[in-house]
PDB file of C-alpha atoms in Angstrom:
ATOM      1  CA  MET A 280     102.983  86.302  94.521  1.00 45.00           C
ATOM      2  CA  ASN A 281     105.378  86.487  91.565  1.00 52.00           C
ATOM      3  CA  GLU A 282     106.618  89.904  92.331  1.00 52.00           C
ATOM      4  CA  PRO A 283     108.117  90.534  95.825  1.00 53.00           C
ATOM      5  CA  ALA A 284     108.777  94.189  94.766  1.00 51.00           C
ATOM      6  CA  SER A 285     105.011  94.837  94.583  1.00 59.00           C
ATOM      7  CA  LEU A 286     104.406  94.344  98.289  1.00 61.00           C
ATOM      8  CA  LYS A 287     102.903  97.440  99.978  1.00 63.00           C
ATOM      9  CA  ILE A 288     104.159  97.529 103.506  1.00 59.00           C
ATOM     10  CA  LYS A 289     102.340  99.355 106.249  1.00 59.00           C
ATOM     11  CA  ILE A 290     104.454 100.825 108.960  1.00 54.00           C
ATOM     12  CA  ARG A 291     103.289 102.186 112.248  1.00 53.00           C
ATOM     13  CA  ALA A 292     102.473 105.956 112.339  1.00 47.00           C
ATOM     14  CA  GLY A 293     105.356 108.182 113.272  1.00 50.00           C
ATOM     15  CA  ALA A 294     107.998 105.844 111.924  1.00 55.00           C
ATOM     16  CA  TYR A 295     110.935 107.369 110.030  1.00 59.00           C
ATOM     17  CA  PRO A 296     110.931 106.924 106.230  1.00 62.00           C
ATOM     18  CA  ARG A 297     114.250 104.864 106.357  1.00 73.00           C
ATOM     19  CA  THR A 298     112.495 102.481 108.855  1.00 80.00           C
ATOM     20  CA  ALA A 299     109.749 101.783 106.341  1.00 81.00           C
ATOM     21  CA  ASP A 300     112.483 101.158 103.602  1.00 85.00           C
ATOM     22  CA  THR A 301     114.401  98.842 105.852  1.00 89.00           C
ATOM     23  CA  VAL A 302     111.329  96.779 106.803  1.00 90.00           C
ATOM     24  CA  GLU A 303     110.247  96.530 103.213  1.00 89.00           C
ATOM     25  CA  GLN A 304     113.652  95.396 102.236  1.00 92.00           C
ATOM     26  CA  ILE A 305     113.616  92.670 104.893  1.00 95.00           C
ATOM     27  CA  LEU A 306     110.197  91.491 103.956  1.00 94.00           C
ATOM     28  CA  ARG A 307     111.132  91.343 100.255  1.00 93.00           C
ATOM     29  CA  SER A 308     114.242  89.269 101.081  1.00 95.00           C
ATOM     30  CA  THR A 309     112.156  86.961 103.333  1.00 96.00           C
ATOM     31  CA  LEU A 310     109.679  86.444 100.466  1.00 94.00           C
ATOM     32  CA  LYS A 311     112.472  85.797  97.967  1.00 95.00           C
ATOM     33  CA  ILE A 312     114.134  83.213 100.165  1.00 97.00           C
ATOM     34  CA  LEU A 313     110.858  81.448 100.871  1.00 96.00           C
ATOM     35  CA  MET A 314     109.942  81.340  97.177  1.00 94.00           C
ATOM     36  CA  THR A 315     113.310  80.083  95.959  1.00 96.00           C
ATOM     37  CA  ASP A 316     114.577  77.826  98.707  1.00 97.00           C
ATOM     38  CA  GLY A 317     111.661  77.132 101.044  1.00 96.00           C
ATOM     39  CA  TYR A 318     111.032  77.532 104.751  1.00 95.00           C
ATOM     40  CA  SER A 319     113.842  75.209 105.821  1.00 96.00           C
ATOM     41  CA  ALA A 320     116.392  77.596 104.216  1.00 96.00           C
ATOM     42  CA  LEU A 321     114.921  80.700 105.965  1.00 97.00           C
ATOM     43  CA  SER A 322     116.814  82.089 108.940  1.00 97.00           C
ATOM     44  CA  ILE A 323     117.270  85.525 110.450  1.00 97.00           C
ATOM     45  CA  ARG A 324     120.953  85.373 109.602  1.00 97.00           C
ATOM     46  CA  ARG A 325     120.164  84.475 105.950  1.00 98.00           C
ATOM     47  CA  VAL A 326     117.599  87.286 105.527  1.00 98.00           C
ATOM     48  CA  ALA A 327     119.992  89.718 107.048  1.00 97.00           C
ATOM     49  CA  GLY A 328     122.793  88.672 104.666  1.00 97.00           C
ATOM     50  CA  ASP A 329     120.396  88.708 101.627  1.00 97.00           C
ATOM     51  CA  CYS A 330     119.177  92.238 102.178  1.00 94.00           C
ATOM     52  CA  GLY A 331     122.406  93.690 103.570  1.00 95.00           C
ATOM     53  CA  VAL A 332     120.983  94.583 106.966  1.00 95.00           C
ATOM     54  CA  ALA A 333     122.868  93.960 110.237  1.00 95.00           C
ATOM     55  CA  ILE A 334     121.381  91.129 112.237  1.00 96.00           C
ATOM     56  CA  GLY A 335     120.855  93.566 115.169  1.00 95.00           C
ATOM     57  CA  ASN A 336     118.859  95.875 113.003  1.00 93.00           C
ATOM     58  CA  LEU A 337     116.705  93.071 111.736  1.00 95.00           C
ATOM     59  CA  THR A 338     115.977  91.758 115.113  1.00 95.00           C
ATOM     60  CA  TYR A 339     115.120  95.256 116.254  1.00 92.00           C
ATOM     61  CA  HIS A 340     112.171  95.059 113.843  1.00 92.00           C
ATOM     62  CA  PHE A 341     111.476  91.352 113.989  1.00 95.00           C
ATOM     63  CA  PRO A 342     112.717  89.695 117.278  1.00 95.00           C
ATOM     64  CA  ASN A 343     112.380  86.190 115.825  1.00 96.00           C
ATOM     65  CA  LYS A 344     111.393  84.220 112.717  1.00 96.00           C
ATOM     66  CA  ALA A 345     107.792  83.934 113.772  1.00 96.00           C
ATOM     67  CA  ALA A 346     107.366  87.652 113.994  1.00 96.00           C
ATOM     68  CA  LEU A 347     109.109  88.102 110.577  1.00 96.00           C
ATOM     69  CA  LEU A 348     106.717  85.520 108.981  1.00 96.00           C
ATOM     70  CA  LYS A 349     103.690  87.014 110.632  1.00 96.00           C
ATOM     71  CA  GLU A 350     104.457  90.442 109.263  1.00 93.00           C
ATOM     72  CA  LEU A 351     105.170  89.009 105.799  1.00 94.00           C
ATOM     73  CA  LEU A 352     101.864  87.062 105.782  1.00 94.00           C
ATOM     74  CA  GLU A 353     100.002  90.209 106.726  1.00 91.00           C
ATOM     75  CA  ALA A 354     101.751  92.160 103.963  1.00 90.00           C
ATOM     76  CA  VAL A 355     101.055  89.496 101.288  1.00 89.00           C
ATOM     77  CA  LEU A 356      97.385  89.164 102.357  1.00 90.00           C
ATOM     78  CA  GLU A 357      96.909  92.887 102.252  1.00 88.00           C
ATOM     79  CA  ALA A 358      98.517  93.235  98.881  1.00 85.00           C
ATOM     80  CA  TYR A 359      96.097  90.616  97.455  1.00 87.00           C
ATOM     81  CA  ALA A 360      93.109  92.242  99.250  1.00 88.00           C
ATOM     82  CA  ASP A 361      94.107  95.586  97.644  1.00 85.00           C
ATOM     83  CA  ARG A 362      94.321  93.923  94.202  1.00 84.00           C
ATOM     84  CA  ALA A 363      90.941  92.242  94.767  1.00 88.00           C
ATOM     85  CA  ARG A 364      89.315  95.555  95.723  1.00 89.00           C
ATOM     86  CA  GLN A 365      90.761  97.135  92.522  1.00 88.00           C
ATOM     87  CA  GLY A 366      89.404  94.252  90.514  1.00 82.00           C
ATOM     88  CA  ALA A 367      92.888  93.256  89.272  1.00 58.00           C
TER      89      ALA A 367
END
């Protein structure tokens, strides 16, 4: 989990490419904050500020911190599963 940039984020079918970019950016910022400052420092406002996304845009994709963390956990686990399947 050293490299937040290596996350492969799956977005629902039919989503616009910019949506996928925004969600990936949000998740990378979330992971960065968790890794550097811990859970207690994580907030929707902090993530929005870190990745340069409006709070309204962030809450459109993730209505609360729990939803954000759930998606991040799924993305991280999927990235590890992909690496395991590739034998890396």
